[in-house]
XYZ file of C-alpha atoms in Angstrom:
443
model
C 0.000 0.000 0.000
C 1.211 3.651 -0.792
C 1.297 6.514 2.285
C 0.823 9.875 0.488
C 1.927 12.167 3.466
C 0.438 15.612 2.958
C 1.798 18.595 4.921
C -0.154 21.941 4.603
C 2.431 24.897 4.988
C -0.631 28.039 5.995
C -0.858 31.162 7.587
C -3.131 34.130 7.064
C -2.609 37.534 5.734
C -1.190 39.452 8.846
C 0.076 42.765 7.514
C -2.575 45.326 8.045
C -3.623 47.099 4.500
C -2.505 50.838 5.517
C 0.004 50.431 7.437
C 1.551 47.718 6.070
C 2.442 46.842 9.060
C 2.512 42.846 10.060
C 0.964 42.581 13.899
C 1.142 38.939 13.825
C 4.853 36.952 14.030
C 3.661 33.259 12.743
C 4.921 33.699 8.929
C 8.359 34.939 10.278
C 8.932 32.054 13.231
C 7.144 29.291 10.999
C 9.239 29.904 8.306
C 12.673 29.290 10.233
C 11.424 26.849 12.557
C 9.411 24.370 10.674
C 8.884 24.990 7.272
C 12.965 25.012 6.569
C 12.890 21.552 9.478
C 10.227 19.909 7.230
C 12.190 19.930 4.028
C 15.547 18.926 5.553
C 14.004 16.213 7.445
C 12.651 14.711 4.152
C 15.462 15.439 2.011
C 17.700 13.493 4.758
C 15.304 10.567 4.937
C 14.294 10.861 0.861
C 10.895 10.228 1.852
C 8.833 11.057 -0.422
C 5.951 13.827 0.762
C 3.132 16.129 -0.504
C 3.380 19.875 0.761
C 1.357 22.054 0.050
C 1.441 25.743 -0.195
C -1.151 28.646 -0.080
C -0.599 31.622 -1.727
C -1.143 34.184 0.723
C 1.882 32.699 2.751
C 4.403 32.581 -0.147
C 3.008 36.496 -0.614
C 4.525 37.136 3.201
C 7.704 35.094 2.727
C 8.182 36.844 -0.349
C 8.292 40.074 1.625
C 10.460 38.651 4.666
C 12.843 37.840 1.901
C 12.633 40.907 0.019
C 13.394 42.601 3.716
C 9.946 44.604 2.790
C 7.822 42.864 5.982
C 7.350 45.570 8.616
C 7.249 43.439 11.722
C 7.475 45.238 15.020
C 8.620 41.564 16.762
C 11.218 41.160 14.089
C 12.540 44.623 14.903
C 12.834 43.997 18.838
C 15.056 40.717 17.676
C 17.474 42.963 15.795
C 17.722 46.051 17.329
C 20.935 46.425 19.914
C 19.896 44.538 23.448
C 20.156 47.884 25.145
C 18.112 49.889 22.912
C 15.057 47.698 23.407
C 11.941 49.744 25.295
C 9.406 48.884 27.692
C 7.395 47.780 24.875
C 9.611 45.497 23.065
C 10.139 44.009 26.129
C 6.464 43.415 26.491
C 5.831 42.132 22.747
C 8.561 39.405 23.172
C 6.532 38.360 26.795
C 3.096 38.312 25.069
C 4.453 36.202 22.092
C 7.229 33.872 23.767
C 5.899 33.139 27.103
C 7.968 30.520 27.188
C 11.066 31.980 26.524
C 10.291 34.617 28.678
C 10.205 32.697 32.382
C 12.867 34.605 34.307
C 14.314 36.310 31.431
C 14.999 40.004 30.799
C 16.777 42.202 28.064
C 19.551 40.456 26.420
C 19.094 37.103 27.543
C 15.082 37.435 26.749
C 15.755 38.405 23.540
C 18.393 35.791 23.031
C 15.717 33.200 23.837
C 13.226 34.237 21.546
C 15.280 34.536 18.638
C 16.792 31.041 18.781
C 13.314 29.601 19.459
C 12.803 30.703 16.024
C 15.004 27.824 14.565
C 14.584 24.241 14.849
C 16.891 22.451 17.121
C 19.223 20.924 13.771
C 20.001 24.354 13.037
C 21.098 25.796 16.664
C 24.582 25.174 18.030
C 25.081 26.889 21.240
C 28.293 29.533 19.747
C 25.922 30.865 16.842
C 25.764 34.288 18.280
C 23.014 37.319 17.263
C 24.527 38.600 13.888
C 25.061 34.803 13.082
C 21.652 33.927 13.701
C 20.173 36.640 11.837
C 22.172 35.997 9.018
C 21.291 32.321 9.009
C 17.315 33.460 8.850
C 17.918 35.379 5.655
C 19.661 32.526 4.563
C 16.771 30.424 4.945
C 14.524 32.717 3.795
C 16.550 33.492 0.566
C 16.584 29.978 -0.280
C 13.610 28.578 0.614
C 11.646 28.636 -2.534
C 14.820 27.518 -4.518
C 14.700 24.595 -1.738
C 11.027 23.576 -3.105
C 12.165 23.754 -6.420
C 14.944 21.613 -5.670
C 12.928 18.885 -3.929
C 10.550 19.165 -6.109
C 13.116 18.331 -9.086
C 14.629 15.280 -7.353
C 10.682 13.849 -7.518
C 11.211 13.603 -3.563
C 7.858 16.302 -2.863
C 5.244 17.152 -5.042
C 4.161 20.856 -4.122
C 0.028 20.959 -4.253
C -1.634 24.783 -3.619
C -4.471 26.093 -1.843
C -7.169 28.942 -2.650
C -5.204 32.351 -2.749
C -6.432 33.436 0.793
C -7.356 30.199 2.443
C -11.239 30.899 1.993
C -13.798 28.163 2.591
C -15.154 27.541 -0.775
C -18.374 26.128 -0.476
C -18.869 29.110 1.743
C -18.257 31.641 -0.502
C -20.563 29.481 -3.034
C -23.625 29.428 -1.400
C -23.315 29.901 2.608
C -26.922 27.998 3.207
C -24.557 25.135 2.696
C -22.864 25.823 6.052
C -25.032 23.908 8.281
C -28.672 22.713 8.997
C -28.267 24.272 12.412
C -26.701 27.456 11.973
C -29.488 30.561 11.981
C -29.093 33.940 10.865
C -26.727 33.325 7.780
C -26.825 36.458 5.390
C -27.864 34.938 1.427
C -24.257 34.804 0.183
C -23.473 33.421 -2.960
C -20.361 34.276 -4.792
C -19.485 31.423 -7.171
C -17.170 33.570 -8.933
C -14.971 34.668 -5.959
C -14.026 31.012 -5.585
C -13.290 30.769 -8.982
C -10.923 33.967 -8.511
C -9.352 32.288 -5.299
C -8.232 29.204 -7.356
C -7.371 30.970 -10.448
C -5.351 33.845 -8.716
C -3.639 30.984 -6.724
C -3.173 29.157 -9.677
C -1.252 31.810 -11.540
C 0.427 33.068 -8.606
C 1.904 29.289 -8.032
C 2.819 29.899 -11.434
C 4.655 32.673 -11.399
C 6.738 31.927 -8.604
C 7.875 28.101 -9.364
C 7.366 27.855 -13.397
C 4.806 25.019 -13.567
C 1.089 24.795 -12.157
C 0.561 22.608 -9.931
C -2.018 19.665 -10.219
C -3.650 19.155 -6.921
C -4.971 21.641 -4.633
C -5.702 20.939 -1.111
C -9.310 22.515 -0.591
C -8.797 25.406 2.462
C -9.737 23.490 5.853
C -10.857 20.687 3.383
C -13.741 22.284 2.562
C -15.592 20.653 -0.303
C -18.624 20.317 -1.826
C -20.068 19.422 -5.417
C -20.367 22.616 -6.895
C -16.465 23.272 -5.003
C -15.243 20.493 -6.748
C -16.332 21.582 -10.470
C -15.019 25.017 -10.051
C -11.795 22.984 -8.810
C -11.675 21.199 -12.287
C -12.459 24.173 -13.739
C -9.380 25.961 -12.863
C -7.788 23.259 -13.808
C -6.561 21.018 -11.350
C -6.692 17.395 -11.787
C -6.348 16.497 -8.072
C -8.329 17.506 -4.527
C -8.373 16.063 -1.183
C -10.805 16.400 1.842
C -11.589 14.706 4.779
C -12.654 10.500 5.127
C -16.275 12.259 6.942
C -17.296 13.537 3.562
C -17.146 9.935 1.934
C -19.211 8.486 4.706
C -21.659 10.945 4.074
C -21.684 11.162 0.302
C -21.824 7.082 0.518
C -23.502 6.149 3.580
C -21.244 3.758 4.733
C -19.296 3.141 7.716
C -15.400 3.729 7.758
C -13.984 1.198 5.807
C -10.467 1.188 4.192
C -11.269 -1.297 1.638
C -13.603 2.120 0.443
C -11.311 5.156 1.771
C -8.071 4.064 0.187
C -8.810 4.593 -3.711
C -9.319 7.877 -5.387
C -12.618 9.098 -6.374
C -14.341 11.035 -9.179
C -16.308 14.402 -8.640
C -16.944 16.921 -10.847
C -14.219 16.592 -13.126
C -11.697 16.266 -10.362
C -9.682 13.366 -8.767
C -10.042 13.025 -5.145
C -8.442 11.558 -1.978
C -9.945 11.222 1.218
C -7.598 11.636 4.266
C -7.658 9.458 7.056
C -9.027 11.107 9.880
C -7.581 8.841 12.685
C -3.910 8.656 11.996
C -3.487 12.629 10.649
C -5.369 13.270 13.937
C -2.985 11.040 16.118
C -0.074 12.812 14.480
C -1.651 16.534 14.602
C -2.948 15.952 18.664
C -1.833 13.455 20.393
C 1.516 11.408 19.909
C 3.121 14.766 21.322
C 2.198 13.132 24.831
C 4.094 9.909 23.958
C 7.781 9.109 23.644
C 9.037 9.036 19.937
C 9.554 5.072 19.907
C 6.230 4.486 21.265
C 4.021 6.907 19.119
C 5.961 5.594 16.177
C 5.505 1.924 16.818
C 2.065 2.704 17.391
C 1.042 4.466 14.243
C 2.574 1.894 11.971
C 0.704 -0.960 13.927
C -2.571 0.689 12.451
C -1.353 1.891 9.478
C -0.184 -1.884 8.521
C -3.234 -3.277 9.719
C -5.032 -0.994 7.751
C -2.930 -2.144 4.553
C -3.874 -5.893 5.273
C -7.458 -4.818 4.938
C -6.988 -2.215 1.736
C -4.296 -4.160 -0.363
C -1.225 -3.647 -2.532
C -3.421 -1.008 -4.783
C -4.321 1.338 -1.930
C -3.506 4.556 -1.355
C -3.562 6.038 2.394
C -3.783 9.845 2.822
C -2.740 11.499 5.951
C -3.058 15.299 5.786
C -2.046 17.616 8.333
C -0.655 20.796 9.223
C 2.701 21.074 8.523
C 4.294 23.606 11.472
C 1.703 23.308 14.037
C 1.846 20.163 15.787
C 5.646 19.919 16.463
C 6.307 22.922 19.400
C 4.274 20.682 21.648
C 6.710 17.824 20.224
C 10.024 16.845 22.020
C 12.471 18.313 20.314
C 10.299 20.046 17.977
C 9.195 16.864 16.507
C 12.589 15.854 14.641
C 12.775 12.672 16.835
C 9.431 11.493 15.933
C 9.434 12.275 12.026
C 12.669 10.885 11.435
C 11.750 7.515 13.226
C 8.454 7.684 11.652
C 10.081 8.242 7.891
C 12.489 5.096 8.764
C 10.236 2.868 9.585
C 7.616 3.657 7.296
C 10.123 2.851 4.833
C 11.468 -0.343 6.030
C 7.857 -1.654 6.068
C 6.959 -4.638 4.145
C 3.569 -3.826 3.777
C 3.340 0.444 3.282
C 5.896 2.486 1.350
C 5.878 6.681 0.730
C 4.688 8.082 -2.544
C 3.277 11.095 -4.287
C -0.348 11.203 -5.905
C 0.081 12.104 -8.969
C 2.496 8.931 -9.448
C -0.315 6.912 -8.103
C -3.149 8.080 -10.109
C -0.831 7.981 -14.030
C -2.068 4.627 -13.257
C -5.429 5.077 -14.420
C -6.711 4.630 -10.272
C -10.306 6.096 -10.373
C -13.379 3.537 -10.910
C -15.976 5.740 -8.899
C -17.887 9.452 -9.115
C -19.230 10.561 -6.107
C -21.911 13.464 -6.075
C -20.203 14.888 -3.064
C -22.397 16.596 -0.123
C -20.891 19.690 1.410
C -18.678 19.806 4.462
C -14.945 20.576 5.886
C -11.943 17.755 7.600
C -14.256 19.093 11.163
C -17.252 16.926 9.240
C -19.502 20.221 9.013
C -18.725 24.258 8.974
C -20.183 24.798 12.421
C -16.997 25.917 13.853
C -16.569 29.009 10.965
C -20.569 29.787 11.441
C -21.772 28.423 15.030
C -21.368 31.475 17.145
C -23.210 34.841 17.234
C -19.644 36.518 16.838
C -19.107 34.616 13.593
C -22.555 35.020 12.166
C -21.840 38.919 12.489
C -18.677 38.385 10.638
C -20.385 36.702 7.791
C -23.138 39.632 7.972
C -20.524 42.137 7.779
C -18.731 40.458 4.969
C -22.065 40.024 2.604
C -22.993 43.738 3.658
C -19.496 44.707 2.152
C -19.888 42.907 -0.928
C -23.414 43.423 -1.679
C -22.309 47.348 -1.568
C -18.512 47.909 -2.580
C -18.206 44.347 -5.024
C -15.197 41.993 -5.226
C -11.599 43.593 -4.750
C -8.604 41.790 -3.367
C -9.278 43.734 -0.283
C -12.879 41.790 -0.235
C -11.067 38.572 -1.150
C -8.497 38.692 2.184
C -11.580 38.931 4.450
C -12.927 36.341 2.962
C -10.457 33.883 3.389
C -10.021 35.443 7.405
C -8.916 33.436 10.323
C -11.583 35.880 12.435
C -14.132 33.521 11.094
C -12.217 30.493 13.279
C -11.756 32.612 16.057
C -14.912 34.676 16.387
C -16.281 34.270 19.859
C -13.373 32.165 21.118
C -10.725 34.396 21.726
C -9.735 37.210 23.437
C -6.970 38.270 21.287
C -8.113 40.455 18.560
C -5.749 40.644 15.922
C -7.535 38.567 13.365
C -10.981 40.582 14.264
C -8.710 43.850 13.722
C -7.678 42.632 10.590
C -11.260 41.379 9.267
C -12.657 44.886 9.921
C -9.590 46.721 8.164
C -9.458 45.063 5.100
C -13.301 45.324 4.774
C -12.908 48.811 5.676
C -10.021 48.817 2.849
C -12.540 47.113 0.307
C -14.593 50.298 0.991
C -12.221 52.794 0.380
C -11.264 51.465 -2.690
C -15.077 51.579 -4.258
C -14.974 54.962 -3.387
C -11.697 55.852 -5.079
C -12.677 54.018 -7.984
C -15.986 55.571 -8.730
């Protein structure tokens, strides 16, 4: 049986539009820490690995290598130790709690900049200037890195909607849930079909090739998604194993999950909710040998049942799961990579190898829903209702713009009503405030 690993590099726009300036430090810290780990950890291992990108990251990498980013965090990590103010100080604290227990100034600082790397790129002597040369080393090369991998057929590089929307939101949001009230009448077929073209071309521009799967934004999918998909022309999509219960009313079965599927002129996988989910939650509470031996005790079993012809898809974020891992997670993956590859019964490989093969004897006529089995946690809260009123108020009034198209695809809509950091909110309201402004200048 075939493992297709599938690692999903996000974050969300965090520059604000006016400004410019980014309040958030994930694209920065992810970058350095996890997204450079993940690549060296599979070139060392040449274990063969799906990541996929989405656009809006690659947009704020792009700046962070350019030096363009405006990132007050980023500034408290460069400027001179004894320069830093009251409020540096209390940036770093907010944002690196952990590095922060009984530190101060220099040392504080120290600690939050090397907590930026992953642990096989930090040797104690690497002093400031060294480490801040290393991270525009990184960042410099990081695309070039893809490209590389990519080249030696060791990843194949998949993309996601331009702004990490959720499409068969933005298609008709009365798909959202049976028990959600108070959902504005959105429907806005074409702004999904400008996500995926826009991330199409941008994918494009940067690497010199289009990709041919995309990896639906919190595996969102429906039937009408998955023809705009095709559309755009991708060949490929993924979602989650609860949408092919539901679109076949069966019980989990491998024997059914592990083969592609047909719908609406698109190839899909189904990921396999129980062993991404053991990866993404909870084998950070067990030691490396253990979690390892564990997962390929199911994963064989499950190749006993599904056969040499199967195809297993485990999807998952790629940076957020391993700062709750020992040793940021390099102790697990490379034990998991060796052992998945001395296996008699499962070896790594990339989905588009698997389906030249001529895979696909089934179309589904696939029912709406996300890799959370419905949408209730982007629409099951007053909070997040408003949201969704604000953004259908906005473009019933001022139409599409890019401004329009970053709120669409905002992280507010996860957050609403759970948090009490308001970033994301502050950034939902200014780029629909942006969206505005821009009518007005245009008319």
């Amino acid at each position: 049986m075939l493992v297709n690993f599938l690692w999903h590099f996000h974050q969300p726009i965090y520059r604000l539009p006016k400004s410019g300036q980014t309040i958030l430090p994930w694209v920065n810290y992810h970058t350095t820490k996890n997204y450079w780990q993940m690549l060296k950890l599979i070139e060392e291992n040449e274990f063969p690995c799906t990541i996929n990108l989405v656009p809006c990251l690659l947009e704020q990498i792009k700046d962070y290598q350019n030096q363009l980013a405006s990132d007050p965090v980023l500034a408290s990590l460069t400027r001179s130790a004894d320069d830093l103010s009251e409020e540096d100080i209390l940036r770093l604290k907010r944002f690196f709690p952990k590095e922060a227990q009984g530190a101060s100034g220099r040392e504080l600082q120290d600690k939050v900049l090397r907590s930026f790397f992953s642990p096989l790129l930090l040797p104690d002597k690497k002093d400031k200037r060294e480490l801040l040369n290393l991270r525009q080393q990184i960042l410099s090369d990081l695309f070039n890195y893809f490209q590389r991998l990519y080249r030696k057929k060791i990843i194949e590089l998949t993309v996601s909607p331009y702004y990490h929307p959720l499409l068969p939101l933005l298609i008709d949001l009365n798909q959202a849930s049976p028990e959600a009230s108070g959902l504005p009448d959105f429907k806005y077929r074409e702004d999904a079909r400008w996500q995926l073209q826009e991330a199409r071309e941008y994918f494009h521009q940067l690497f010199g090739f289009a990709p041919a799967g995309l990896w639906p934004s919190e595996g969102a999918l429906s039937q009408a998604a998955c023809q705009e998909i095709a559309s755009a022309g991708f060949s490929l999509t993924f979602t989650d194993e609860h949408i092919l219960w539901k679109s076949l009313k069966a019980g989990p079965d491998p024997g059914l999950l592990y083969h592609p599927y047909q719908c609406g002129g698109t190839a899909i996988l189904f990921r396999d909710r129980e062993l991404s989910d053991l990866i993404g939650f909870e084998y950070q509470r067990w030691p490396a040998e253990l979690a390892v031996a564990d997962f390929l005790r199911r994963l064989e079993a499950r190749a006993r049942i599904a056969g040499e012809e199967a195809i297993c898809s485990i999807i998952l974020d790629g940076e957020n799961p391993w700062g709750a891992y020992a040793n940021n997670g390099v102790d697990f993956l490379r034990l998991l990579f060796t052992r998945i590859k001395a296996s008699p019964l499962v070896q790594p490989g990339l989905p588009s190898d698997y389906l030249a093969r001529d895979r696909i004897k089934k179309s589904l006529n696939l029912p709406a829903g996300s890799w959370m089995g419905d949408f209730f946690k982007w629409v099951g809260h007053p909070d997040k209702v408003k949201a969704w009123e604000l953004l259908s108020e906005s473009r019933a009034k001022y139409g599409f713009s890019r401004p329009l198209a970053v709120a669409e695809g905002s992280d507010w809509f996860w957050w609403a009503g759970e948090t009490e950091e308001r970033e994301f909110e502050t950034l939902f309201l200014a780029y629909l405030q942006q969206a505005s402004e821009q009518r007005g200048e245009n008319e």
